[in-house]
Every structure is written in structure tokens, then in C-alpha cells.
Coordinates of C-alpha atoms and ligand atoms in Angstrom, one line a residue:
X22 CA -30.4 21.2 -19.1
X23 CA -31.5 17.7 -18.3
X24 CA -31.9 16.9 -15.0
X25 CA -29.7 13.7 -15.5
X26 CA -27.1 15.3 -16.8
X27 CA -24.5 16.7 -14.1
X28 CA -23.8 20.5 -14.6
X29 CA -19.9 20.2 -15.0
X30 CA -17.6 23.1 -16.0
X31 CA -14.4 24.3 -14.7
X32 CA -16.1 27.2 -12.1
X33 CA -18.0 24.1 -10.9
X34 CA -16.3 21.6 -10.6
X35 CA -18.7 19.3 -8.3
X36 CA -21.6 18.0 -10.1
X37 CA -24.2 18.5 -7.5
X38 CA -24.2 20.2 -4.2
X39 CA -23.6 17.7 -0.8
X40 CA -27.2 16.7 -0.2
X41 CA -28.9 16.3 3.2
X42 CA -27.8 12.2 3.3
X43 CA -24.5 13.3 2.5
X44 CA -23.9 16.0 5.1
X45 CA -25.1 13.3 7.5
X46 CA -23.2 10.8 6.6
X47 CA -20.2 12.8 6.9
X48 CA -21.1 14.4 10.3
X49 CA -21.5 10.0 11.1
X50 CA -18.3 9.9 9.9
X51 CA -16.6 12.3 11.9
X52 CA -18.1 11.8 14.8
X53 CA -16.0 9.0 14.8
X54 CA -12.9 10.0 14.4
X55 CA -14.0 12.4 17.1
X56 CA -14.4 9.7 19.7
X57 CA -10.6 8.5 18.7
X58 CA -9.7 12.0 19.4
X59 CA -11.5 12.6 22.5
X60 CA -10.0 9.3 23.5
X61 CA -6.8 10.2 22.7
X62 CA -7.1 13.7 24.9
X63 CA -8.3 11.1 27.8
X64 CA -11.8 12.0 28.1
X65 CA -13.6 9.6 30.3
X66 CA -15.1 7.0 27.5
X67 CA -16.4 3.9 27.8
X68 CA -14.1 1.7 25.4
X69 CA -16.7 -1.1 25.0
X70 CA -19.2 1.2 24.2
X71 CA -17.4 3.9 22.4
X72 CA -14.9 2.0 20.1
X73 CA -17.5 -0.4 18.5
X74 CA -19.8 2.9 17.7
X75 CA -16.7 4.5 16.3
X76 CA -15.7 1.9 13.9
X77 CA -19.6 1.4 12.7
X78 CA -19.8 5.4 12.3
X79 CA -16.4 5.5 9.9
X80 CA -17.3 2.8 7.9
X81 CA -21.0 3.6 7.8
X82 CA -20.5 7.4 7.5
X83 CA -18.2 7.0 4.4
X84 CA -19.8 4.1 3.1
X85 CA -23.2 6.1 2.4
X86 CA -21.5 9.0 1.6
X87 CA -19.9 7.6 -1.6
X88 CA -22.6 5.7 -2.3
X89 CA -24.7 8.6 -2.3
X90 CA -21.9 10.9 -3.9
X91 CA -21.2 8.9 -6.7
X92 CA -24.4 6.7 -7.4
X93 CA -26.1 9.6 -8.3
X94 CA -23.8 10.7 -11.0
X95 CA -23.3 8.7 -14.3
X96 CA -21.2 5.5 -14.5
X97 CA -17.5 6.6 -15.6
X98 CA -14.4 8.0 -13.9
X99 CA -15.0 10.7 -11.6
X100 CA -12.0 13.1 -11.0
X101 CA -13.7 16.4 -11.4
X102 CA -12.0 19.5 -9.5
X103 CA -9.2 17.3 -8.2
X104 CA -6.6 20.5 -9.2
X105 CA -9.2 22.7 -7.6
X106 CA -9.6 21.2 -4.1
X107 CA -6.3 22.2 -1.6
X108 CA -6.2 18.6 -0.1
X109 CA -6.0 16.9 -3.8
X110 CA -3.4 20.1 -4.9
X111 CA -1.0 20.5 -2.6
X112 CA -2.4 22.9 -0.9
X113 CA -2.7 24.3 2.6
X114 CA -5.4 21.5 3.9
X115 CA -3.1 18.7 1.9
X116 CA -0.1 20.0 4.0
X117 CA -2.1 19.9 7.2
X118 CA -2.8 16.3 6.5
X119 CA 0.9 15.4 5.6
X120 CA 2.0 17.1 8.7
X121 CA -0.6 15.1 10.8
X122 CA 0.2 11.9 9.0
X123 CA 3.4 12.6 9.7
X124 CA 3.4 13.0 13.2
X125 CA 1.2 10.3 13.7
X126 CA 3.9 7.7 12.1
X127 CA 6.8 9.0 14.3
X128 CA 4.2 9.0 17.4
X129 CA 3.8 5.3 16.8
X130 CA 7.3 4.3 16.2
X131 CA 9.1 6.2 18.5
X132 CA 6.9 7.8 21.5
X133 CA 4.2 5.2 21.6
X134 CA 3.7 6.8 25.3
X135 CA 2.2 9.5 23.7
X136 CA -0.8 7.6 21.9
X137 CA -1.6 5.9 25.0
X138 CA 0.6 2.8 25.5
X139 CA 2.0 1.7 28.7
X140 CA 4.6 -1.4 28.5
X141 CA 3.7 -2.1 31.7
X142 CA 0.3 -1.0 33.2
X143 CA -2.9 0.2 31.9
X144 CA -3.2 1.3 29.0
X145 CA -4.3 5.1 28.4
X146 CA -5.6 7.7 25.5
X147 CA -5.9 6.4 22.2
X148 CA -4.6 2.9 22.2
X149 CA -7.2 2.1 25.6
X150 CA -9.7 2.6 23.2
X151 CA -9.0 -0.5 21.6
X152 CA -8.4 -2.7 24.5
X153 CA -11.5 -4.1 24.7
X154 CA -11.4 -5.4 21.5
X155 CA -8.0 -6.9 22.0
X156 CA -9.3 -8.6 25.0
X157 CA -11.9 -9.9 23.0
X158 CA -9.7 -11.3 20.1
X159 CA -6.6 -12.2 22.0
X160 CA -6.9 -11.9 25.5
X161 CA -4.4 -9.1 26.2
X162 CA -4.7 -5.1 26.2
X163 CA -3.9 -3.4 22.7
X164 CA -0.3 -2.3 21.7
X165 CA -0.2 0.6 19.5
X166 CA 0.5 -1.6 17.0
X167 CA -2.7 -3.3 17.5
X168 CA -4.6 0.1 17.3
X169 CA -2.5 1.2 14.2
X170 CA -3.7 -2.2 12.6
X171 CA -7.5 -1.8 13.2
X172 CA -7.4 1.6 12.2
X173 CA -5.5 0.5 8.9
X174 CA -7.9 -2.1 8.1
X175 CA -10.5 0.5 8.4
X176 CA -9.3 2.8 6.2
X177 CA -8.8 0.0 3.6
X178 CA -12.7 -1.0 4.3
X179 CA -14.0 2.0 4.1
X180 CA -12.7 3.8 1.8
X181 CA -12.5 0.6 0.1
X182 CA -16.2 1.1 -0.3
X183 CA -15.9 4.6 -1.7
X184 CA -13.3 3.3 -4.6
X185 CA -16.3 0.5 -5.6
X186 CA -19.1 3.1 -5.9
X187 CA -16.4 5.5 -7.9
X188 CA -15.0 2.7 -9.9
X189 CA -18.3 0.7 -10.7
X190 CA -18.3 0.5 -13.9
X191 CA -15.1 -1.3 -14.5
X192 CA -15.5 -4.9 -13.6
X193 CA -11.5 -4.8 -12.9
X194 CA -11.1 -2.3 -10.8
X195 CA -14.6 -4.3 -8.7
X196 CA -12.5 -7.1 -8.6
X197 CA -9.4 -6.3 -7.6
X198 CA -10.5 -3.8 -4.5
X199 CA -13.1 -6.8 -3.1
X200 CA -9.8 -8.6 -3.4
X201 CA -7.3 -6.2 -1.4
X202 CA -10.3 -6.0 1.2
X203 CA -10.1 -9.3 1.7
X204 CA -6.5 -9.7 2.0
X205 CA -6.3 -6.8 4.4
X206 CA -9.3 -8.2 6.7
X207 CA -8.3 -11.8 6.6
X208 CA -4.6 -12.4 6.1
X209 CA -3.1 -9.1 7.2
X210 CA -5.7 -8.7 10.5
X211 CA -7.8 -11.2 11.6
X212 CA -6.0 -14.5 10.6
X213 CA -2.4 -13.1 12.8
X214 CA -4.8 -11.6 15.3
X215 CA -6.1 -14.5 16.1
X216 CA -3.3 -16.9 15.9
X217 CA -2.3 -14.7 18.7
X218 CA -5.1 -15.5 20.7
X219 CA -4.1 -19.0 19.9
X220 CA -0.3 -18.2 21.7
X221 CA 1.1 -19.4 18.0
X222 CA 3.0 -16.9 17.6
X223 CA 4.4 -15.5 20.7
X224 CA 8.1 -14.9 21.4
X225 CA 9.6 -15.5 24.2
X226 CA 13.2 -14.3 25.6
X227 CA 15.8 -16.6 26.8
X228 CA 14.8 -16.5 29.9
X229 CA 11.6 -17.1 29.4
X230 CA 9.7 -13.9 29.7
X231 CA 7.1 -12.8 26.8
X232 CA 8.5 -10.6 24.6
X233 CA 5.8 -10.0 22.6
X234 CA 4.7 -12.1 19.3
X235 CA 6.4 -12.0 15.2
X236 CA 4.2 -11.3 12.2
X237 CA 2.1 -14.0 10.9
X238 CA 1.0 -12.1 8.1
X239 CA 1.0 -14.8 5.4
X240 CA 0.8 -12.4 2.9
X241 CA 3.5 -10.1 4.0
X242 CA 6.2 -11.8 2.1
X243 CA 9.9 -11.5 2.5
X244 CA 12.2 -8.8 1.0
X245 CA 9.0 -6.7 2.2
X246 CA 8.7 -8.6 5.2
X247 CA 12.4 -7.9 6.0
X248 CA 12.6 -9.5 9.5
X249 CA 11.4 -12.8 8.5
X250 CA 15.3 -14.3 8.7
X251 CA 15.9 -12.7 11.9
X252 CA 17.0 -15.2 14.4
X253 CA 13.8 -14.4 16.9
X254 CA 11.9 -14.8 14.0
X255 CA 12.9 -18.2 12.8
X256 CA 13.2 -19.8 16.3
X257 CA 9.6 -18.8 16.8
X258 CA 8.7 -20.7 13.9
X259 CA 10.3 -23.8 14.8
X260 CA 9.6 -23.7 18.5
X261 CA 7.2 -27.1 19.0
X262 CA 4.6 -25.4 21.2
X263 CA 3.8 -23.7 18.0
X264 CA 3.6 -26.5 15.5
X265 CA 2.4 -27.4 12.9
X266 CA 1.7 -23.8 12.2
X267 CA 5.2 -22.3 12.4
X268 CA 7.2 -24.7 10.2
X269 CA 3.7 -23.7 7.6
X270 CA 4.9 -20.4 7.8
X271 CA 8.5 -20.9 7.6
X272 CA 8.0 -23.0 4.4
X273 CA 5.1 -21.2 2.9
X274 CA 6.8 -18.1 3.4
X275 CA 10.0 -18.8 1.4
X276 CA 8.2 -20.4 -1.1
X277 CA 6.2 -17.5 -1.5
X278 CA 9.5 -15.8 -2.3
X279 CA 11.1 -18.5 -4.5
X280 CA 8.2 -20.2 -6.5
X281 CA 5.0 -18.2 -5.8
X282 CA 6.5 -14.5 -7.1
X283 CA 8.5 -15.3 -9.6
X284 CA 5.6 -17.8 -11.4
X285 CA 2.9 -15.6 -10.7
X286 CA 4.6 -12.5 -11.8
X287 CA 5.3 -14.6 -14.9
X288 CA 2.1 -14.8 -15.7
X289 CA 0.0 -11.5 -14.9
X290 CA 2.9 -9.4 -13.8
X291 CA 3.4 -7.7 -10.8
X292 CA -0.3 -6.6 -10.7
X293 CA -1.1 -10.3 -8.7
X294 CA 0.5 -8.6 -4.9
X295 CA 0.6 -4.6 -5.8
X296 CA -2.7 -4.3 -6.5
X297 CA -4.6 -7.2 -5.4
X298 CA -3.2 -8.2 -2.1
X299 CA -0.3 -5.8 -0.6
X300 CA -1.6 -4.1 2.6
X301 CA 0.3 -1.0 1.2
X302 CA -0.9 -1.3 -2.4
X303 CA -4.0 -1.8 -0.6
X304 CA -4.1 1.6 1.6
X305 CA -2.8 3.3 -1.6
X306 CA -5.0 2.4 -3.7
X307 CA -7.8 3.3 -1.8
X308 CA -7.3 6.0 0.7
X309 CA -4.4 7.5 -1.4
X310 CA -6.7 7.6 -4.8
X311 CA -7.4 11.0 -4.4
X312 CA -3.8 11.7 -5.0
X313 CA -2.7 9.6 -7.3
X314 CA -2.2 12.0 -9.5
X315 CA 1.0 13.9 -8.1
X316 CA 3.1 11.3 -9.1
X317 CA 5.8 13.0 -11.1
X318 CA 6.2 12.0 -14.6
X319 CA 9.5 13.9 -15.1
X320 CA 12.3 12.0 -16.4
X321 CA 14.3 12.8 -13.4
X322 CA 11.6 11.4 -11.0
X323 CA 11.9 8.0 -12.9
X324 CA 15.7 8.2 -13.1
X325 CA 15.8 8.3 -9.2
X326 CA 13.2 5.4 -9.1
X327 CA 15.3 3.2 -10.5
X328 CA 18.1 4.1 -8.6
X329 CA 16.0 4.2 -5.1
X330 CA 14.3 0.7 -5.4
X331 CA 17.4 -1.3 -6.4
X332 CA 19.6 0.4 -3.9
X333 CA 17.2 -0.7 -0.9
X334 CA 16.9 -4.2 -2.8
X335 CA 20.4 -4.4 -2.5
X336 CA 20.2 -3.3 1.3
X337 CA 18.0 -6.0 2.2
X338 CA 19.6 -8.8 0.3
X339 CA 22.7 -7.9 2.1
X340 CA 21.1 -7.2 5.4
X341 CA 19.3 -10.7 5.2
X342 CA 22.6 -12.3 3.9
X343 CA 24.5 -11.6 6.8
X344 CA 21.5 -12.3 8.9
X345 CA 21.3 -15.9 7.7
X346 CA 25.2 -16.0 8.2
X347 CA 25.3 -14.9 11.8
X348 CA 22.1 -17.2 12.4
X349 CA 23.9 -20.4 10.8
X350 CA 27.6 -19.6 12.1
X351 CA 26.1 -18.7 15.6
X352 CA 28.4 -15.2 15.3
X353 CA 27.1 -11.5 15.4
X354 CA 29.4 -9.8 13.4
X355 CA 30.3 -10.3 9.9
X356 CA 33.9 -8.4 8.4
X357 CA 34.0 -6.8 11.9
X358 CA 30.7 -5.5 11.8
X359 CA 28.2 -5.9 14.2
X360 CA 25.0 -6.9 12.8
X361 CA 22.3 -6.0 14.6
X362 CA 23.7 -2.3 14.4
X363 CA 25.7 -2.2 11.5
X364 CA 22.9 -3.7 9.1
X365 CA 19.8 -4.6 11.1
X366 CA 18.9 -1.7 12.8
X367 CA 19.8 0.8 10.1
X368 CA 17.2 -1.0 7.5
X369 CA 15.1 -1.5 10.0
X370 CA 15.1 2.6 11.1
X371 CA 15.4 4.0 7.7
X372 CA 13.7 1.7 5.4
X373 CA 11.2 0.0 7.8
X374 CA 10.4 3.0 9.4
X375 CA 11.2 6.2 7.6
X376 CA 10.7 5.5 4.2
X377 CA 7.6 2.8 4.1
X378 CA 5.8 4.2 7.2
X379 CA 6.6 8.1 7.6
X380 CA 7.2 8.9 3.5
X381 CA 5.3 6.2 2.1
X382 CA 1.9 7.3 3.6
X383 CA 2.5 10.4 5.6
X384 CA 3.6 12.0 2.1
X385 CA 1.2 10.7 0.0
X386 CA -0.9 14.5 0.0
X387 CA 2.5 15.7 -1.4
X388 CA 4.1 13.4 -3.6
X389 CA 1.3 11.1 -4.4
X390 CA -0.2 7.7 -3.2
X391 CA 2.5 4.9 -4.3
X392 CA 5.7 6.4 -2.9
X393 CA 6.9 3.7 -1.1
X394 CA 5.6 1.2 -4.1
X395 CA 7.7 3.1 -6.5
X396 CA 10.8 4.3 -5.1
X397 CA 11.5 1.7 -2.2
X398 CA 9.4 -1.3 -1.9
X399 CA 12.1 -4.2 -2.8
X400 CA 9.0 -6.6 -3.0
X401 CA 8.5 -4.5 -6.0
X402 CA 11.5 -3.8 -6.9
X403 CA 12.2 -7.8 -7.0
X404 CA 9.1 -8.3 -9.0
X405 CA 9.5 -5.5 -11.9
X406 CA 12.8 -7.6 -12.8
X407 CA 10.7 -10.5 -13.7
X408 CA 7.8 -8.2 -15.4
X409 CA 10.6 -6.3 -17.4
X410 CA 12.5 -9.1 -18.5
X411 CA 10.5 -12.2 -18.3
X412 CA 7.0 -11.8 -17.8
X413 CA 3.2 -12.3 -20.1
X414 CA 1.9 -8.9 -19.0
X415 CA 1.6 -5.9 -20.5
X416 CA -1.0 -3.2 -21.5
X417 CA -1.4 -2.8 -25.1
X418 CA -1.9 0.3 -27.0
X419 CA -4.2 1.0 -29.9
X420 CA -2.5 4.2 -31.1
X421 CA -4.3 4.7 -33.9
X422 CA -7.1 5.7 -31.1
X423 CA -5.5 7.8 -29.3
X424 CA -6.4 11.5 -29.0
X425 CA -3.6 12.8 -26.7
X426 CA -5.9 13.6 -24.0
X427 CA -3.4 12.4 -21.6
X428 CA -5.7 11.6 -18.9
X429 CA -3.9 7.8 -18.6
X430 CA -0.6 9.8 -17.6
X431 CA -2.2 12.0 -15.2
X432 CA -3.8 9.2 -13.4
X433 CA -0.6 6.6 -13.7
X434 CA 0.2 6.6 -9.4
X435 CA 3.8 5.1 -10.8
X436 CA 4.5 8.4 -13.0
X437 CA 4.0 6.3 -16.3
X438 CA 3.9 8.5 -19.1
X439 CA 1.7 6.4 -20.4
X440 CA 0.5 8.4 -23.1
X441 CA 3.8 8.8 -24.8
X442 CA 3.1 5.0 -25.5
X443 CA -0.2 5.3 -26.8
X444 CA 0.8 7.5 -29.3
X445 CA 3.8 5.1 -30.6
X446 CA 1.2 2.8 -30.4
X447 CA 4.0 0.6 -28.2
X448 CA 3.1 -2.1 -25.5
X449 CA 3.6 -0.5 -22.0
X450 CA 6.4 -3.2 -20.5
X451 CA 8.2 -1.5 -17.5
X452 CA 9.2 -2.5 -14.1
X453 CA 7.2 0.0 -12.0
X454 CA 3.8 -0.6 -13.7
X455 CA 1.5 -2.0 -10.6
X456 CA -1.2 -3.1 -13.1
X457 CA -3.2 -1.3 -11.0
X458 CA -5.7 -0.5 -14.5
X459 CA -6.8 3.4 -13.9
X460 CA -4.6 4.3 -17.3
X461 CA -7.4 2.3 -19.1
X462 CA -9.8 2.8 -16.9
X463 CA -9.5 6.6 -17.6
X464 CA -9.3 6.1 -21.1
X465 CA -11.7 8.1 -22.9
X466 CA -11.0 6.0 -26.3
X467 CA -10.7 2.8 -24.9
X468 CA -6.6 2.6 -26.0
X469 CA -5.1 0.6 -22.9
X470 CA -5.5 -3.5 -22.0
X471 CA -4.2 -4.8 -20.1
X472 CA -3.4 -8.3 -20.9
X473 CA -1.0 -11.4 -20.8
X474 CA 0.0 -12.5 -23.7
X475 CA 3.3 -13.9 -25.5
X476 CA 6.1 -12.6 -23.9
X477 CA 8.0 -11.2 -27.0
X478 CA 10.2 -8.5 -27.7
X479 CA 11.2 -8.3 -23.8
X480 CA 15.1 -7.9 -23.9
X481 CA 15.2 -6.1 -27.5
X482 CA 12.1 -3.3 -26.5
X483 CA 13.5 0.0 -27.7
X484 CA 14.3 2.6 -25.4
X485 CA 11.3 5.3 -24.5
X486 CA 12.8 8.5 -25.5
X487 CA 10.9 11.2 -24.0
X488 CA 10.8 15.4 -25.5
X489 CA 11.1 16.2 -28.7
X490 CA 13.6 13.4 -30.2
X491 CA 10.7 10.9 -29.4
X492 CA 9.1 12.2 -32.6
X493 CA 12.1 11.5 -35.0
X494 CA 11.1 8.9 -37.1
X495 CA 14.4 7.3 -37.9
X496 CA 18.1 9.0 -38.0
Ligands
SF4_508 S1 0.7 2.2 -16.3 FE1 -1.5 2.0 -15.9 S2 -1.7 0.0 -14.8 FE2 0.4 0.6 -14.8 S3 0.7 1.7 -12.8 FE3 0.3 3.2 -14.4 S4 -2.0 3.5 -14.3 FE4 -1.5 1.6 -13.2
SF4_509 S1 -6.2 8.4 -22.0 FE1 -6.4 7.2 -23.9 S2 -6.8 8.8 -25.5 FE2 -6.0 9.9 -23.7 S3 -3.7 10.0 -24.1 FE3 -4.1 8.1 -22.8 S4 -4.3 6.5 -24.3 FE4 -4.6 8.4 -25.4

């Protein structure tokens, strides 16, 4: 056997043993997640020292690690064993994980005590950690929220890294991960980090007491950004101690929703936030790659889809609707119900917290990596109406090419039976599609392009009919 060629079979799944560098880099990389968890069991640490070498040692660790796992193999798609390994098949390790996940979410939601924050006092455990560099950026101790965030962003960074060393051969997959990188570093952390240094953003009670500061993540954009009509939320932004940049983000923020999706979903589809900006599309795409594969293709799962996203699109436009009424009428009740807990409080708890942040990550070991993209986000539920109906983009099958393989349904994260398109030969126009590219990237015959083009045949497309009727030719 060459020595360039990998010795792949089904018994061996891994191409090469972990080398020395590798085993290293991993025991860097663990080494800092064990300083977050010896912080978080209150061993004595030195934050200023400790936190800075725990960041370098996750993004280092995994950093050389892919680049040493995969830049030794050939360029092309690596997904060998990924039925074989328990965290990538639902097995015992990939429930461990959900579980932890899990429990980390509801943790930081509900009993942020028990990570380490104090409301008032010193900060202990986990979030400590992260004061000094909260001091540093803003001038105030970390909230969990602001350890959750730096975590996030790592994760996004660094295993941001590994997706560009597995991925390197497709320019578009390159592209797009520098891209949600970037979003996730600039716009999501460091730009509302430091506007909070700057006091832009802080909120302030009636009274006059700090009660704490709203999201100025640009790019978080409303129905996903769900609180950005609440009252707090738009007094903030047209307090004058916090001009010009609050009346920026009031207007750049709704036209975001009314000019800036629709237009740029015209164009290139949906792909433009999911997969290029989104925080979430972001942590999906590349800490939930290993599992995008347990998306369910069934019929059913897409049936409930449909149903899912609309129904909390249809929550949030009603929620925000009678938010905007009670803020412009000056009441808090609307038909005899009280907003804040008949509307406000239940999107926020079971949407906001429960579905994007507990299911929509926690789960991804079980039910795959886009979750919350697929079945809930109303960003993308908002968005697929426009690439359905009135968009340029779709991916474009050359059937005649296709061998079946169905690798392009396996790795479809939205449950896209992709291949029963290929083999019609039929454009690939549906709501759900992220443009995320791994169908064609995955594509051993090069069938799948993505592509904007002419937006014909939209309203008239005919229907997908999956099992065996799909291969009647006429009636
Ligand atoms: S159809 Fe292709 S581009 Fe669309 S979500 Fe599935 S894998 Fe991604
Ligand atoms: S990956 Fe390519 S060849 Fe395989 S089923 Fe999909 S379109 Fe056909």
C-alpha cells in the first residue's frame, strides 16, 4: 500500500492512528477546559493568570489538532466512522454530552448561583474566572452571560478552525466559516462588549438604578432578536446619553428586518444570515458538524417542521404586536390579558429559553446540529417564505450524474432528501435549505450548485412526492 494513501475500511475507520502532536494537542486542549472546571469546583486560581492560558490552550490545543488530523489526509470530505463513534451515533458518550449540555443551559438560565454569579457581591466558581477580563473590556465583573458569551465565541473559533482544515478544499465552505468567525468575534462579542464599556447601552430603572445593559448585537436581528420591541428596549435606544448610537440601532435594526432580509434573501437565499453570519448557524455549523447527520429525513420530521417554525413565527408576531400596542397605548394588557405574562414571558421561557438554548444546542448529540434552525428559528422561518416563493437561489441538480450514493441526504443538517432531487434531476427550492453547501460539497459526482439564477417556476414547482409513487412517471 502506498504510504500516501490512508488505509480506510469499515473495521478501520480512522485513517491513521492519533500521532504524538495530536495526543498533545488534545491533552493542551483539555487542560483547559480543566481549569474552567477546577474553577468552577472553587479551587484557588488565579483568574488573570488562569483564564487567558485557558482560552490559548482550547483554541491552540484544537487548532493543531485538526490541523494535524486532517492535513495529513487527502483533500476531500472527511466523515469516516462517524456511525462508528458513540458521540457521533447516539450513543452512550453522545448522551453524556446532551445531558451535560443540557444541564449547563438550565444552570445558566435559571440557577446562575450555581455557576458562580453573585447579583450582588463577588463573583465565585466559574463565572470569577472571567472577571478579569470583563474588568478589562468593560469595567465590571462578568455575569454569566458574559462567561457563556466568551465561551461561545470560543467554540465558534476554535472549532471554527477544525471545520477550515476539514473543509479545505472547497473554496465555499473557506469562505463562509472565516465569515461566521468574524460575525461571531466582531458583531456578536466584541463590538456589544465594548459598547458596554462605553455605558451605550446600559439600562436603567425608573428610579434610576442600573439594571443591567440590552443587546447590541447588530446582527442579531428581530423576530430572532425577539426583545428588540420591548419597551426597556426601545427607551434605551432613544435615551440621549446614548446617542447617536441607539437611534443607529433602532433604525438599522428594523431595516435589517424590512429591507435588508427580504432583498438579500432575494438574491442568494437564506444562506446570506444561516450560514454566514447567525451566531447559532454559526455554533452549528461548526461545533455541531459532527452531527449533522442525525437530522431526520422522514416525511414526518419535515411535516412537523413546517408546522413548528410557522407556529413560533406566529407567536412572535403576535407577541411583538401587542408589545408595540401596549408600548404606543401606554396599557399592559391587551383583550384582558396581561402582557408581560400572558405573551412576553411565555415566548421568552419556552422559545427563548427552552427551545433555542436547552434543545437547540443541548440536543444537537441526539437530534442533530440545526434544531433550533429548522424547527423554531422564526428568523428562518421568515426567510424560507421569501426563498420558496420569491427568491434567485437554488441548487441545481445534474441528474443525469447522479449515482444514488446518497451521501448529500445524509449530510443535509435540515433533513433534505436531497438525493431524491438529484435523481429527478429537479432544482432543490425549499424553505428550510440554509445553503449551508455540504450536499455538494459531499458530492462524489459533482451533481449539486448552488447558484442564483432566474427565479422561475417558484409558485408552479411540483410537489416532491417521496416512496415509491415518486417513481411513477405520469398517471
Ligand atoms: S440542501 Fe444542501 S445546502 Fe441546503 S441545508 Fe441541506 S446540505 Fe445545506
Ligand atoms: S451525493 Fe451526489 S451522487 Fe450521491 S446521491 Fe447525492 S447528488 Fe447523487
Amino acid at each position: 500500500m502506498s504510504t500516501t494513501e490512508p488505509n480506510l475500511s469499515i473495521s478501520n475507520p480512522h485513517p491513521e492512528d492519533t500521532d504524538v502532536i495530536q495526543k498533545v494537542a488534545l491533552v493542551v486542549a483539555c487542560f483547559g477546559v480543566l481549569i474552567l472546571l477546577a474553577a468552577w469546583a472553587n479551587v484557588a486560581l488565579d483568574a488573570a493568570i488562569f483564564m487567558p492560558i485557558a482560552i490559548i490552550s482550547m483554541i491552540g490545543g484544537t487548532t493543531v489538532y485538526g490541523a494535524r488530523s486532517y492535513l495529513k489526509q487527502p483533500e476531500g470530505i472527511k466523515n469516516n466512522g462517524v456511525w462508528h463513534f458513540s458521540l457521533t451515533s447516539r450513543g452512550a458518550f453522545a448522551w453524556a454530552v446532551g445531558i451535560l449540555l443540557t444541564g449547563f443551559y438550565i444552570l445558566l438560565y435559571w440557577f446562575p448561583g450555581y455557576v458562580g454569579f453573585v447579583q450582588s457581591g463577588e463573583n465565585q466558581g466559574l463565572v470569577a474566572l472571567f472577571d478579569p477580563l470583563s474588568m478589562a473590556i468593560k469595567g465590571r465583573p462578568a455575569s454569566q452571560w458574559f462567561m457563556y458569551g466568551t465561551l461561545y465565541t470560543i467554540a465558534i473559533l476554535a472549532l471554527g478552525m477544525k471545520f477550515i482544515f476539514k473543509y479545505r478544499h472547497n473554496r465555499y465552505q473557506l469562505i463562509r466559516t472565516i465569515s461566521v468567525m468574524i460575525a461571531q468575534l466582531v458583531f456578536a462579542y466584541t463590538i456589544p462588549e465594548i459598547l458596554a464599556a462605553l455605558n451605550y447601552n446600559d439600562v436603567t430603572t425608573t428610579a434610576g438604578e442600573y439594571a443591567g445593559y440590552y443587546d447590541a448585537d447588530i446582527k442579531n436581528v428581530w423576530p430572532l432578536d425577539y426583545d428588540f420591541f420591548y419597551s426597556y428596549h426601545l427607551d434605551a435606544m432613544q435615551e440621549e446619553a446614548y446617542q447617536p448610537v441607539g437611534m443607529i440601532y433602532l433604525i438599522a435594526g428594523m431595516a435589517l428586518f424590512l429591507v435588508g432580509t427580504p432583498v438579500l434573501t432575494y438574491l442568494i437565499g437564506k444562506r446570506w444570515y444561516c450560514s454566514w453570519v447567525c451566531g447559532c448557524g454559526g455554533l452549528a455549523e461548526t461545533a455541531g458538524d459532527p452531527f449533522r447527520h442525525l437530522s431526520s429525513k422522514k416525511l414526518g420530521a419535515w411535516k412537523l417542521e413546517r408546522w413548528l417554525i410557522h407556529s413560533v413565527m406566529i407567536f412572535v408576531f403576535v407577541m411583538t404586536a401587542v408589545t408595540l400596542y401596549g408600548y404606543f397605548t401606554g396599557t399592559s394588557s391587551v383583550f384582558g390579558l396581561d402582557i408581560y405574562s400572558k405573551f412576553q414571558k411565555p415566548y421568552g421561557f419556552f422559545i427563548g429559553a427552552i427551545f433555542s438554548g436547552i434543545i437547540g444546542v443541548g440536543f444537537y448529540p441526539m437530534l442533530g446540529n440545526r434544531v433550533w434552525c429548522r424547527f423554531g428559528c422564526p428568523m428562518a422561518g421568515y426567510m424560507g417564505i421569501i426563498q420558496r416563493f420569491k427568491s434567485k437561489f437554488r441548487i441545481t441538480t445534474n441528474g443525469g450524474q447522479c449515482i444514488s450514493c446518497g451521501n448529500c441526504s445524509t449530510y443535509c443538517e435540515q433533513g433534505i432528501d436531497v438525493r431524491a432531487y438529484a435523481q429527478k434531476g429537479q432544482n432543490i427550492v425549499r424553505a428550510s435549505c440554509v445553503g449551508c453547501g455540504v450536499c455538494s460539497a459531499v458530492c462524489p459526482r459533482g451533481v449539486l450548485k448552488l447558484e442564483n439564477g432566474p427565479e422561475e417556476k417558484r409558485y408552479d414547482l411540483p410537489p416532491i412526492i417521496i416512496g415509491n409513487e415518486s417513481v411513477k412517471i405520469s398517471d
